[in-house]
């Protein structure tokens, strides 16, 4: 399942310390890398990305997780 976004995506951290977020396009190429701070909600700028399917790789103190999303303007 993909969530659709058109401007900025917000990631709820649920109290985890997120170290880095890497956005991959549908070809598996890294298109954005964010170093983060310990905030309860992290804003991921995606307005510069073309329409398409993406995966956010979230690296936290608890490991690595992935979240799919769609950019549709």
CSV table of C-alpha atoms in Angstrom, one decimal:
chain,number,residue,atom,x,y,z
A,1,UNK,CA,0.0,0.0,0.0
A,2,UNK,CA,1.2,3.5,-0.9
A,3,UNK,CA,0.1,6.7,0.8
A,4,UNK,CA,-0.3,9.7,-1.5
A,5,UNK,CA,1.3,13.1,-0.9
A,6,UNK,CA,1.8,16.2,-3.0
A,7,UNK,CA,3.9,18.6,-0.9
A,8,UNK,CA,5.6,17.5,2.2
A,9,UNK,CA,5.3,14.2,4.0
A,10,UNK,CA,5.3,14.0,7.8
A,11,UNK,CA,6.7,11.0,9.6
A,12,UNK,CA,5.6,10.3,13.2
A,13,UNK,CA,8.6,8.9,15.1
A,14,UNK,CA,6.6,7.3,18.0
A,15,UNK,CA,9.4,8.3,20.4
A,16,UNK,CA,12.2,6.7,18.4
A,17,UNK,CA,15.4,8.5,17.7
A,18,UNK,CA,15.5,8.7,13.9
A,19,UNK,CA,19.1,9.1,12.7
A,20,UNK,CA,18.6,9.3,8.9
A,21,UNK,CA,15.9,9.0,6.2
A,22,UNK,CA,16.8,8.0,2.7
A,23,UNK,CA,14.2,8.4,-0.1
A,24,UNK,CA,14.5,5.9,-3.0
A,25,UNK,CA,12.6,6.2,-6.3
A,26,UNK,CA,11.0,3.3,-8.1
A,27,UNK,CA,14.3,2.3,-9.7
A,28,UNK,CA,15.9,1.9,-6.3
A,29,UNK,CA,18.1,5.0,-6.7
A,30,UNK,CA,18.5,7.3,-3.6
A,31,UNK,CA,17.1,10.7,-4.4
A,32,UNK,CA,17.1,12.4,-1.0
A,33,UNK,CA,18.9,11.9,2.2
A,34,UNK,CA,18.0,13.6,5.5
A,35,UNK,CA,19.9,13.6,8.7
A,36,UNK,CA,17.4,14.1,11.4
A,37,UNK,CA,17.1,15.3,15.0
A,38,UNK,CA,15.1,13.8,17.9
A,39,UNK,CA,11.7,15.3,17.1
A,40,UNK,CA,8.3,13.7,17.5
A,41,UNK,CA,7.3,14.6,13.9
A,42,UNK,CA,9.8,14.9,11.0
A,43,UNK,CA,9.0,16.9,7.9
A,44,UNK,CA,10.3,15.3,4.7
A,45,UNK,CA,10.4,17.7,1.8
A,46,UNK,CA,9.1,16.0,-1.3
A,47,UNK,CA,7.8,18.9,-3.5
A,48,UNK,CA,10.9,18.7,-5.6
A,49,UNK,CA,10.3,15.1,-6.5
A,50,UNK,CA,8.6,14.2,-9.7
A,51,UNK,CA,5.3,12.2,-9.6
A,52,UNK,CA,5.9,8.5,-8.9
A,53,UNK,CA,6.3,5.8,-6.3
A,54,UNK,CA,8.9,6.1,-3.6
A,55,UNK,CA,10.2,4.3,-0.5
A,56,UNK,CA,11.4,6.1,2.6
A,57,UNK,CA,14.1,4.1,4.4
A,58,UNK,CA,14.0,5.1,8.1
A,59,UNK,CA,17.1,4.4,10.1
A,60,UNK,CA,16.5,4.7,13.9
A,61,UNK,CA,18.0,3.4,17.1
A,62,UNK,CA,15.7,0.4,16.7
A,63,UNK,CA,16.8,-0.6,13.2
A,64,UNK,CA,15.7,0.1,9.7
A,65,UNK,CA,12.1,0.3,8.5
A,66,UNK,CA,10.5,1.2,5.2
A,67,UNK,CA,7.5,3.3,4.3
A,68,UNK,CA,6.0,3.4,0.8
A,69,UNK,CA,4.4,6.6,-0.6
A,70,UNK,CA,3.3,8.2,-3.9
A,71,UNK,CA,4.0,11.8,-5.0
A,72,UNK,CA,1.1,13.0,-7.1
A,73,UNK,CA,0.9,16.7,-7.9
